[in-house]
Coordinates of C-alpha atoms and ligand atoms in Angstrom, one line a residue:
X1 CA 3.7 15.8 11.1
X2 CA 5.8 14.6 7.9
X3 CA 5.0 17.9 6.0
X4 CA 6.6 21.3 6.6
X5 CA 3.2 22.8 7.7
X6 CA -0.3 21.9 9.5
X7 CA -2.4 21.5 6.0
X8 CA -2.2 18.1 4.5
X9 CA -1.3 18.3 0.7
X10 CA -2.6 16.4 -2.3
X11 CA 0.7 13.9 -2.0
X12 CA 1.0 14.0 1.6
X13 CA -0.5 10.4 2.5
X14 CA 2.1 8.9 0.1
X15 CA 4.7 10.7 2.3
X16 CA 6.6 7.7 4.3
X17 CA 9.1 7.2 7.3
X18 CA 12.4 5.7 4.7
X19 CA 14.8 4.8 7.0
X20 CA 17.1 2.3 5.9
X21 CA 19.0 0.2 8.5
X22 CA 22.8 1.7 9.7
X23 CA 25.6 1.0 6.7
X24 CA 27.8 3.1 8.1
X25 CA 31.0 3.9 6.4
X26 CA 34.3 5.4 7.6
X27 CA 34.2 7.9 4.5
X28 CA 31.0 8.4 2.4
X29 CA 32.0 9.4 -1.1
X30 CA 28.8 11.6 -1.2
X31 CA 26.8 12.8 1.7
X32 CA 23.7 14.6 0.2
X33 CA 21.7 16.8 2.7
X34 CA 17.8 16.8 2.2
X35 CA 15.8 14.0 0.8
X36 CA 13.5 16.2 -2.0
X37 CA 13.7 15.7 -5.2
X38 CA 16.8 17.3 -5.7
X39 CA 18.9 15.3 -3.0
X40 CA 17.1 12.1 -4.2
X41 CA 17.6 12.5 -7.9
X42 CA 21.4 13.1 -6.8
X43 CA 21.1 10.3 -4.4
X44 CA 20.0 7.6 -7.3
X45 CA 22.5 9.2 -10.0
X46 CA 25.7 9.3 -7.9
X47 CA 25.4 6.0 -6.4
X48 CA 24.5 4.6 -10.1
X49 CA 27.7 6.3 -11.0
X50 CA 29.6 4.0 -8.4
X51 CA 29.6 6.8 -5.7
X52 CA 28.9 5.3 -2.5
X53 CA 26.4 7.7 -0.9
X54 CA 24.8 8.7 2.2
X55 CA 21.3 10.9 2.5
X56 CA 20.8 12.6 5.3
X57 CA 17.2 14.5 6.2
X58 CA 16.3 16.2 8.9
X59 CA 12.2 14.8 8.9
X60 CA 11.3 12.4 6.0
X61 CA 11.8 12.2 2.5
X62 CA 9.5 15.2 0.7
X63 CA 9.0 16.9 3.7
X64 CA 9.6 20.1 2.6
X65 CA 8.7 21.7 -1.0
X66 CA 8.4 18.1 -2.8
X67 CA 6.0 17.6 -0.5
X68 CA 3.7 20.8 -1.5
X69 CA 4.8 21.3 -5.0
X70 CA 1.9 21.2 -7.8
X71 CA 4.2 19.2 -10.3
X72 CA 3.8 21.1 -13.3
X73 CA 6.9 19.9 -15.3
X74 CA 7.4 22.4 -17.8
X75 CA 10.1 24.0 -20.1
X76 CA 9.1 27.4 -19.6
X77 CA 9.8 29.2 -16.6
X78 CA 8.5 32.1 -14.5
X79 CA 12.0 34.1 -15.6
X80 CA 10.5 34.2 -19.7
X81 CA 12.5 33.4 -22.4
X82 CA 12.3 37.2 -23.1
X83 CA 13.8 38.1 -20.0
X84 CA 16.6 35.5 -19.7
X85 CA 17.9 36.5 -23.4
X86 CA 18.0 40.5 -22.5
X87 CA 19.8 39.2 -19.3
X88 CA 22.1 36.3 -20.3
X89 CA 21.7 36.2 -24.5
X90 CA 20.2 34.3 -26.5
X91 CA 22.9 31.1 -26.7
X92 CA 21.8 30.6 -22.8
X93 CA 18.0 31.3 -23.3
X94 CA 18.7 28.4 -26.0
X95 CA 21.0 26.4 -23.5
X96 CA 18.3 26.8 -20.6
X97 CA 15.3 25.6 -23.2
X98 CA 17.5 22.2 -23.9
X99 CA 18.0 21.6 -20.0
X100 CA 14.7 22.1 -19.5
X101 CA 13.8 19.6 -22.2
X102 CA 16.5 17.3 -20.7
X103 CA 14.9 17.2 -17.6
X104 CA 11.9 16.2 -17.7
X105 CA 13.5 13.8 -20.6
X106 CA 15.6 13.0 -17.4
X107 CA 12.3 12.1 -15.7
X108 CA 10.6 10.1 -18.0
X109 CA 13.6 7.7 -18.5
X110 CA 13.5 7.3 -14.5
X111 CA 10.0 6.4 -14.7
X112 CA 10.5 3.8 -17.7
X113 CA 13.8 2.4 -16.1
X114 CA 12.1 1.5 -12.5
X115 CA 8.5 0.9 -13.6
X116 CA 7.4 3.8 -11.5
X117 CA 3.8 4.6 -11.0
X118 CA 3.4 7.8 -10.3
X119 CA 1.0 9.1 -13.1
X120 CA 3.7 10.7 -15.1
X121 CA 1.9 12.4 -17.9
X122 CA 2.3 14.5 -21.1
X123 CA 0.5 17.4 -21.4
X124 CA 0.2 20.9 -23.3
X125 CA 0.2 24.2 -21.7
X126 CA -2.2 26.9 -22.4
X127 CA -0.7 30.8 -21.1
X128 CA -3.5 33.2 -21.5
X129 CA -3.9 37.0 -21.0
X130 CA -6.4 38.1 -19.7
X131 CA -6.4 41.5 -20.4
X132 CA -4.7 43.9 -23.3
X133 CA -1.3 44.7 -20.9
X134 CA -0.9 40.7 -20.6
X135 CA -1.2 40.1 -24.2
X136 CA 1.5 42.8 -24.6
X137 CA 3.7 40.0 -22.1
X138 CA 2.3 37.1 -24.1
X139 CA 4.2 38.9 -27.3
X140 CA 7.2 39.3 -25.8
X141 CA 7.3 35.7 -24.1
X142 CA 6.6 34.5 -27.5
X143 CA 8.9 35.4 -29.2
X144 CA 11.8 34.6 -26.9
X145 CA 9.9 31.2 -26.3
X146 CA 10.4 30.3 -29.9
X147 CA 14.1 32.2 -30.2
X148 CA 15.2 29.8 -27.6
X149 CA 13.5 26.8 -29.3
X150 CA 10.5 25.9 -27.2
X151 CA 7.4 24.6 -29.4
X152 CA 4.9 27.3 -28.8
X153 CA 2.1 28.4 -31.2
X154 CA -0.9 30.6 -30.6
X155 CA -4.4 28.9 -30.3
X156 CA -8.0 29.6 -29.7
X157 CA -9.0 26.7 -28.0
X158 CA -11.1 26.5 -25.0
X159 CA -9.2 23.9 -23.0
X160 CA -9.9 26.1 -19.7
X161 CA -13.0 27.9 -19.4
X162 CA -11.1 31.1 -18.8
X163 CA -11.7 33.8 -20.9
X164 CA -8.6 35.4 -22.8
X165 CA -8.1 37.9 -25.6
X166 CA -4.7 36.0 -26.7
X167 CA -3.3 32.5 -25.8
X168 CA -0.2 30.4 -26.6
X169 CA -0.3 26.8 -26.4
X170 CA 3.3 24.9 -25.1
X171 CA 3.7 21.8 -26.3
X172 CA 6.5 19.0 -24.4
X173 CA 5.2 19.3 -20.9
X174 CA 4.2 17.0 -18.4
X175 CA 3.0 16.4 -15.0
X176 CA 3.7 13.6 -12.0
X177 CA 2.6 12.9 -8.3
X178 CA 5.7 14.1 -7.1
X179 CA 6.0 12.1 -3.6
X180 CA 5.9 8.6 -5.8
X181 CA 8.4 9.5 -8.2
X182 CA 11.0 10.2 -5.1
X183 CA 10.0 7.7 -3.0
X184 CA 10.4 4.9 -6.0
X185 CA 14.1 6.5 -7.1
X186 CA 15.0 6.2 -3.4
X187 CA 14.1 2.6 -3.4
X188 CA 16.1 2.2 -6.4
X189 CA 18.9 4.1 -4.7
X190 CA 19.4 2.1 -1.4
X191 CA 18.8 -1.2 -3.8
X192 CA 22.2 -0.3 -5.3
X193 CA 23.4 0.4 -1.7
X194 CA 22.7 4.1 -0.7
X195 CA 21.6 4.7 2.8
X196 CA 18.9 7.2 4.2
X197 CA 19.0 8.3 7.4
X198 CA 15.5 10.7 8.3
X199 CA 15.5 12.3 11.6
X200 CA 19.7 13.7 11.7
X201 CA 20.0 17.4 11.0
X202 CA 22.9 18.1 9.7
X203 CA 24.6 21.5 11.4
X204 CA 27.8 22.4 9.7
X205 CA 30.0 21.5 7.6
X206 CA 34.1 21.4 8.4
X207 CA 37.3 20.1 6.5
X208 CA 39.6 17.7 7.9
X209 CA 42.8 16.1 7.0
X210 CA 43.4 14.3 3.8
X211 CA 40.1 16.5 2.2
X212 CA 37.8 14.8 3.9
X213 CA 34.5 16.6 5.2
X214 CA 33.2 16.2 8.7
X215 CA 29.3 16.7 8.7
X216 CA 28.2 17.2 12.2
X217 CA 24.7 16.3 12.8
X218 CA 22.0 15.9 15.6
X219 CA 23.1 12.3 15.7
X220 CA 26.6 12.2 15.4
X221 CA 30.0 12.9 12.9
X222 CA 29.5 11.8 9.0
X223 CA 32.5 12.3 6.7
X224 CA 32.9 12.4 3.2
X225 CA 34.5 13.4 0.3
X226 CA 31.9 15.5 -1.3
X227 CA 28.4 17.0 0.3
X228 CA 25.6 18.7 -1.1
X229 CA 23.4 20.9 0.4
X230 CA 20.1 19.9 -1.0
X231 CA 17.7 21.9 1.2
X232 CA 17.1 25.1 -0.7
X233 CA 19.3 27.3 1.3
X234 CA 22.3 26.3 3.1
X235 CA 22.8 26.9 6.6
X236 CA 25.3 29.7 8.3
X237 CA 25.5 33.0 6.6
X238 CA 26.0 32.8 2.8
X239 CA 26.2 35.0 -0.6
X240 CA 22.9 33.1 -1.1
X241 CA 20.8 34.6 1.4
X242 CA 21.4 37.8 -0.1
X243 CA 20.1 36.1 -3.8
X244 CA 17.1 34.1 -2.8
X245 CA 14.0 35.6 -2.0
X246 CA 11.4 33.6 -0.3
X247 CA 7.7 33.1 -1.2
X248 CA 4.7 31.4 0.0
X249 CA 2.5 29.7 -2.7
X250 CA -1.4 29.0 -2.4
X251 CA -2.9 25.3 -3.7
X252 CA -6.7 24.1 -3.1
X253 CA -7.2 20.7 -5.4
X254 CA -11.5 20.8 -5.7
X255 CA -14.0 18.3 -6.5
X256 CA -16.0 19.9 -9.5
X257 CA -19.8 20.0 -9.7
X258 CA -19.7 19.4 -13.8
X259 CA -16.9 17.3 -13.9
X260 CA -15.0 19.5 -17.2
X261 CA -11.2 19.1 -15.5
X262 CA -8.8 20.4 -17.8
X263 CA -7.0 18.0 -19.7
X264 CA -3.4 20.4 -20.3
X265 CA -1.6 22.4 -17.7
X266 CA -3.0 26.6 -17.5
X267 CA -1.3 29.6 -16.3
X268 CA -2.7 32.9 -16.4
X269 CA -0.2 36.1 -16.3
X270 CA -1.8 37.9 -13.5
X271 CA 1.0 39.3 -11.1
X272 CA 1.5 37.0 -9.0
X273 CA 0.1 34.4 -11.9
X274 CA -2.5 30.9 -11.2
X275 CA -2.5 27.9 -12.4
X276 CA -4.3 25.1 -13.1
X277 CA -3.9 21.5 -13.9
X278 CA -5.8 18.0 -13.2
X279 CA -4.7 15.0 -11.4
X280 CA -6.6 11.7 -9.9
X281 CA -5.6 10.9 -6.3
X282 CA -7.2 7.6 -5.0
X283 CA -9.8 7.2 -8.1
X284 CA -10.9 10.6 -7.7
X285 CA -10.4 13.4 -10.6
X286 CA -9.4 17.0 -8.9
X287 CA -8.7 20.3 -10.2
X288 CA -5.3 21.7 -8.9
X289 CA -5.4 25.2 -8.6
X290 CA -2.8 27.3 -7.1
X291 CA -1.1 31.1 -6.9
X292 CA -1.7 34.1 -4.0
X293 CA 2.0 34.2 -3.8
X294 CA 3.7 36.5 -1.2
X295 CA 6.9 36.9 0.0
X296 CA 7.2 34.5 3.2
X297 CA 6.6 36.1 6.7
X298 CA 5.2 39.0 5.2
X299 CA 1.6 38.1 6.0
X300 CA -0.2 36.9 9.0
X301 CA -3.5 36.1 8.2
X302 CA -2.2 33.7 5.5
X303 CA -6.2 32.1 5.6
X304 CA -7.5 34.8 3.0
X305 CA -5.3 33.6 0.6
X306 CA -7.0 30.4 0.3
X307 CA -10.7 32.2 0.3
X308 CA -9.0 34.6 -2.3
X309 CA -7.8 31.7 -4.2
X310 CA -11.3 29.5 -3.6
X311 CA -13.0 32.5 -5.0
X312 CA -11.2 33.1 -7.8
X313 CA -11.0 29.6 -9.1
X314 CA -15.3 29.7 -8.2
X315 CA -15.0 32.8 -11.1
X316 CA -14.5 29.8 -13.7
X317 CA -14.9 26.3 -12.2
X318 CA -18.4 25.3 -10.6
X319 CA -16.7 24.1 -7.5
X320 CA -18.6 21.2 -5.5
X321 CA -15.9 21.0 -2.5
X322 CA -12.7 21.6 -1.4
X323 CA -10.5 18.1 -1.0
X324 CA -7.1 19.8 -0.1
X325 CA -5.5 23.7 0.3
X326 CA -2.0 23.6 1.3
X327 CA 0.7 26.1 0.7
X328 CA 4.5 25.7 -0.2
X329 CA 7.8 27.9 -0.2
X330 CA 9.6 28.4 -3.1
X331 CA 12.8 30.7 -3.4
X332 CA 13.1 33.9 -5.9
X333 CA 16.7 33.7 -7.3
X334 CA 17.7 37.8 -8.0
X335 CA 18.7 37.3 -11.4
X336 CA 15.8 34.7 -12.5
X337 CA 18.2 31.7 -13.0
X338 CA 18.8 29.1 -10.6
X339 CA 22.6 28.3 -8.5
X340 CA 23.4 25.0 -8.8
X341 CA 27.1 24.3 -8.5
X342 CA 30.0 25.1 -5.9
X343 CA 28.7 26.5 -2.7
X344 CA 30.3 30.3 -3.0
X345 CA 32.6 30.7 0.2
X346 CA 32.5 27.0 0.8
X347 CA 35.1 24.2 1.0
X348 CA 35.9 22.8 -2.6
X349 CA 33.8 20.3 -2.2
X350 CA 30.5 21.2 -0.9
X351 CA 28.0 22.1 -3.4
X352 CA 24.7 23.5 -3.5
X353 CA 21.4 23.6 -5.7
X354 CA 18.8 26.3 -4.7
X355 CA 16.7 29.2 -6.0
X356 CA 14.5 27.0 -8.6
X357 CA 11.6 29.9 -8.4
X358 CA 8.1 27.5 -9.2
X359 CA 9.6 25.4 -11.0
X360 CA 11.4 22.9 -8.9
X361 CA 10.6 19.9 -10.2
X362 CA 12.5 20.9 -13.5
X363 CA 15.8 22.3 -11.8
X364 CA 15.7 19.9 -8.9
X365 CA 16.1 17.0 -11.7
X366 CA 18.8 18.7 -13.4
X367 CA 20.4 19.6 -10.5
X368 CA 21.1 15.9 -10.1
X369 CA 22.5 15.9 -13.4
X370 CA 24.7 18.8 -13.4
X371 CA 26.1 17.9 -9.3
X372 CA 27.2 14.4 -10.4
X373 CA 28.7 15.4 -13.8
X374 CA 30.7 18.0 -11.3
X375 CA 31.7 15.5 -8.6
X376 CA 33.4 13.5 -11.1
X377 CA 34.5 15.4 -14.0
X378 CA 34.7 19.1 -12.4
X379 CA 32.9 20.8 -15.5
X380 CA 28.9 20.3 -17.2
X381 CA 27.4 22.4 -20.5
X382 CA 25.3 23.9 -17.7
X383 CA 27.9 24.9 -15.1
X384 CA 28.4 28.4 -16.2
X385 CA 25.1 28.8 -16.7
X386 CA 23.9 28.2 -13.4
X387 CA 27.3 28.8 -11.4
X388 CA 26.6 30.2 -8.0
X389 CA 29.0 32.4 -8.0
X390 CA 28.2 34.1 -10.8
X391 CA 27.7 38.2 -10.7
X392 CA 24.8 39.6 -12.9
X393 CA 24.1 43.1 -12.7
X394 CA 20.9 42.9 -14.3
X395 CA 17.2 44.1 -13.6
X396 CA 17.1 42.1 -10.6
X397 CA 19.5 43.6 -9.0
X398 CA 17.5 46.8 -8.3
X399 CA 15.1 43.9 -6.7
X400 CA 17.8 42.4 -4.4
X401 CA 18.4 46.1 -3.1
X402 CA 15.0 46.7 -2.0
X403 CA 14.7 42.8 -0.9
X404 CA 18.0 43.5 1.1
X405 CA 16.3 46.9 2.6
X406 CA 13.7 45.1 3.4
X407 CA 15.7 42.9 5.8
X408 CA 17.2 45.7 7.5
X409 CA 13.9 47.5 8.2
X410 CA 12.5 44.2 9.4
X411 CA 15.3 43.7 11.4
X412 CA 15.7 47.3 12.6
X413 CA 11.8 47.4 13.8
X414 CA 11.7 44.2 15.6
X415 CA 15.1 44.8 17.6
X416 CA 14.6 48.6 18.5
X417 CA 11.9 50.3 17.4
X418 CA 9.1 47.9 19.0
X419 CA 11.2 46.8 22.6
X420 CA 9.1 49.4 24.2
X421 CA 6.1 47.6 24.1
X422 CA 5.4 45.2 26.6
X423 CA 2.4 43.7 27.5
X424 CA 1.2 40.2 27.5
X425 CA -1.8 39.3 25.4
X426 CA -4.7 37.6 26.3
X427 CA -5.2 34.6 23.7
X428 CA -8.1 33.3 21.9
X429 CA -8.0 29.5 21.0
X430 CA -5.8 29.2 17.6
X431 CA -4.5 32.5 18.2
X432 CA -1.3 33.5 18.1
X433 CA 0.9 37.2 18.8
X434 CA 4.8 38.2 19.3
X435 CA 4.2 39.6 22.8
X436 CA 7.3 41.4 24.5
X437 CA 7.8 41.0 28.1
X438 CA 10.8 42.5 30.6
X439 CA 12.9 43.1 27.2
X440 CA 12.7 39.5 25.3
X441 CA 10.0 38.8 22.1
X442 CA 8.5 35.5 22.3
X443 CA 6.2 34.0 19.7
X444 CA 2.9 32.6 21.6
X445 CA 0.1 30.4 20.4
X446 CA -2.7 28.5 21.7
X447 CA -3.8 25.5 20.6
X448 CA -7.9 24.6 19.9
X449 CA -7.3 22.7 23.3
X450 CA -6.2 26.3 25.2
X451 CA -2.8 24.6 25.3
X452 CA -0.1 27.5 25.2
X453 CA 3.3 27.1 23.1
X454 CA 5.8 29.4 23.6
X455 CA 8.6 30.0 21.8
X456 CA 11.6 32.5 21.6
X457 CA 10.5 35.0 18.1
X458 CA 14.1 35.7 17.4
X459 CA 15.1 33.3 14.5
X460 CA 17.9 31.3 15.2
X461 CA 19.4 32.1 11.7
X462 CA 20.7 35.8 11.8
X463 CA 18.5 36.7 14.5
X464 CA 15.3 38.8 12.6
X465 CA 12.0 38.2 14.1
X466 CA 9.6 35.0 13.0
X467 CA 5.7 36.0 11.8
X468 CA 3.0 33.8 12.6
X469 CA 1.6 31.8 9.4
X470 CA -2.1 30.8 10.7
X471 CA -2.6 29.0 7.7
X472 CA -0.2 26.9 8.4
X473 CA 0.5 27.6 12.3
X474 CA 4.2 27.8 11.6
X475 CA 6.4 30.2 12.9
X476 CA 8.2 32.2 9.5
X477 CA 11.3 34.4 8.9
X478 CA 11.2 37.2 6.6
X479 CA 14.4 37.4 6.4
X480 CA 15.5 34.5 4.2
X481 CA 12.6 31.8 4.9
X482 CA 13.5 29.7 7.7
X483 CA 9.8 28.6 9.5
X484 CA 9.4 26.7 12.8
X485 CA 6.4 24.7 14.3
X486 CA 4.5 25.9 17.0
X487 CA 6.8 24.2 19.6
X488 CA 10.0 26.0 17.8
X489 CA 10.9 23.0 15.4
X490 CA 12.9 23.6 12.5
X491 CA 11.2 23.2 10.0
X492 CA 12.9 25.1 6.8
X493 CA 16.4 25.9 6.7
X494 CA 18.7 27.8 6.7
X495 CA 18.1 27.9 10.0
X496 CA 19.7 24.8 11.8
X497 CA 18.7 25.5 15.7
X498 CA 15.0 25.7 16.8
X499 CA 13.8 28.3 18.3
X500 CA 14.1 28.1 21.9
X501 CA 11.1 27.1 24.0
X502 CA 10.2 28.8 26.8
X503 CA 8.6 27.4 29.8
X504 CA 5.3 29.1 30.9
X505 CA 4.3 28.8 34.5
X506 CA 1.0 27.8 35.8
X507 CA -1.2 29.9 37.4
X508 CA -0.8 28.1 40.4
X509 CA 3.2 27.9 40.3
X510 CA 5.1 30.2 42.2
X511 CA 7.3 32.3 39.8
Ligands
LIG601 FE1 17.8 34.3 8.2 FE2 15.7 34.0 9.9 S1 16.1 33.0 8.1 S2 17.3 35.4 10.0

């Protein structure tokens, strides 16, 4: 499994063990944790900066959202221009257009410099509303799109055979295959000397004399000088859980019967939105569709959003067959912009990027930027921007509230309300069920083989209760998005400790 679920996604074959062999050093200069696209853009900027740097992943490079991302590289984002100029004015709205541009400037450069095939593209974007309330939103996200100085214009072509009464075309976007791009600035990265260790989770974080930072890991003690937590959320209990929200994202990529693939990026502004694009993997042309987004561990029967999706999609593409459906997490930040910076309540030099909302192929790239800028210089145009530690009472707030309530309830139920119920299930094959039994949850499946796994439900985070994910068959917190494989297995931090098994006796074994 080098994906952070059971469905294979539309990169997923590129995905490849990296090791490279031990270079250990006494003191790393920068240890980066989690080899997406945000640790590996890091990774291959610091170490070009003369940093001498150290990767560390707990599976393989792009396990986890690089892996499942749709690559839509845009400069528009799902907080609208609208929205982040009544929130943070309009000389940010304008500062957050120019990173975006940067970034996927940021991108293209990489993919000149090293020759990197990984079908890097520039495209339009078409938004269209479907309906009178979305051309309302269209409006507004229109005119802050062109107060913050994106190139947007309204258009009546047909590039998507989706009926609209308004649409804006974007112009300066791209797309990429996601898993190349990495895994050729990685190469670059450990040609100039980096080292990637896969397989080493890294646990915690402490200081030790002379500012140097211990990392211990499920294979031994790194140190460094600086680290960065690179893996959405960090583990241990931080200010960030309470800002990030966690969602699950629907993809199917479908062979179509009269072959008219779009040749632009689509978004529609249905709540939660989809969106389309076009990409040839191995020769053959698919249509990527995606959206069905919910907030993670809040669904079990996670299957009808790909029907849902499938069927929708049908509504304006003839489709001849499904090649791929996968889903992905992504992380709501409360106030719409992402935290990339100092690590709040951290030591001085551990920093964190997270909370990129869909679009982290943007702010994972100039997370790279803005990290090594403060490694060695302290200060970036962008830092107060993004600063973690920033406090916004804004609209979102009211949002984190009833996120927050929601954690309590979640928790409250699972840990009071429900011990009174215990019975054991009986299982179907690929079934699955939180049974209690003599006053312990524990999170049971069965395989297509009748194989049981049992694991303990209580997430090794802050202790709320995992959902099953039968999509998937992953184990998922509500609480702030840690998921586990069937056997317990880490597979999403902030959680750092698997869930622990639990041994089932036979029916013949005396218990
Ligand atoms: Fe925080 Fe599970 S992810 S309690």
């Amino acid at each position: 499994m080098n994906r952070d679920g059971a469905l294979q996604s539309a990169w997923q074959q590129e995905i490849k063990k990296f090791d490279t062999p031990p270079a250990i050093a006494d003191v790393y200069d920068v240890a980066i944790i989690g080899a997406g696209i945000t640790g590996i853009t890091c990774a291959e900027k610091l170490q070009a900066s003369n940093q001498n740097c150290i990767v560390l992943e707990a599976v393989n490079i792009g396990h986890g959202t690089t892996g499942g991302t749709t690559a839509h590289l845009n400069t528009f984002f799902d907080s609208s221009y609208d929205k982040v100029i009544r929130d943070f004015g309009k000389d940010n709205a304008r500062l957050l257009a120019q990173a975006a541009k940067e970034a996927i400037a940021t991108i293209k450069a990489n993919v000149q410099k090293y020759q990197i095939d990984c079908d890097f593209e520039e495209k339009e974007a078409y938004l269209f509303a479907t309906d009178e309330k979305q051309a309302k939103e269209l409006d507004d996200l229109f005119e802050g799109s062109l107060e913050a100085g994106i190139d947007i214009s309204w258009s009546d072509a047909h590039t998507f055979p989706i009926p609209f009464v308004k649409q804006a075309r974007i112009g300066g976007q791209a797309q990429f295959h996601p898993v190349k791009y990495i895994r050729a600035l990685a190469e670059a990265f450990v040609k100039m000397g980096g080292t990637i260790f896969e397989d080493v989770r890294v646990q915690d974080i402490e200081e030790a004399e002379d500012e140097v930072l211990v990392l211990n890991t499920t294979k031994g003690v790194i140190r460094c000088r600086h680290a960065v937590y690179a893996t959405h959320t960090p583990p241990g209990v931080n200010l960030l859980h309470f800002r990030l929200i966690p969602w699950r994202s629907y993809v199917v990529a479908v062979r179509l019967k009269e072959g008219n693939y779009p040749d632009a990026l689509g978004y529609d502004l249905q709540d939660p939105y989809h969106y389309y694009r076009t990409h040839t993997i191995n020769g053959e042309q698919l249509l990527i569709a995606g959206g069905k987004d919910h907030k993670t561990g809040h669904e079990e029967d996670t299957e009808q959003f790909f029907r849902e999706l499938e069927d929708h999609v049908q509504l304006h593409y003839d489709i001849d067959s499904v090649a791929y459906s996968w889903s992905s997490q992504y992380y709501e930040p409360v106030d719409g912009l992402p935290y990339i910076g100092h690590l709040p309540g951290g030591f001085k030099e551990v920093y964190v990027a997270a909370g990129y909302n869909g679009n982290g192929m943007i702010f994972g790239t100039l997370a790279g930027t803005i990290l090594t800028s403060l490694i060695h210089t302290g200060d970036h145009n962008y830092k107060e921007l993004f600063d973690p530690s920033r406090v916004k009472p804004v609209a979102g707030f009211s949002k984190f509230v009833e996120q927050g309530a929601d954690f309590i309830s979640s928790f409250i139920k699972d840990k009071f309300s429900t011990e009174k119920i215990r019975s054991l299930v009986e299982l179907n094959n690929d079934q699955a069920k939180v049974v209690k039994y003599d006053g312990e949850a524990y999170a049971m499946y069965k395989d297509n083989g009748g194989q049981l796994h049992a694991v303990s439900s209580t997430c090794t985070h802050v202790h709320c209760n995992v959902v099953w994910n039968n999509a998937e068959k992953t184990w998922d917190c509500p609480c702030h998005g840690s998921r586990f494989n069937i056997n317990g297995k880490v597979l999403n931090a902030p959680a750092v400790k698997d869930l622990s098994r639990v041994h089932l006796a036979e029916p013949d074994e005396t218990v």
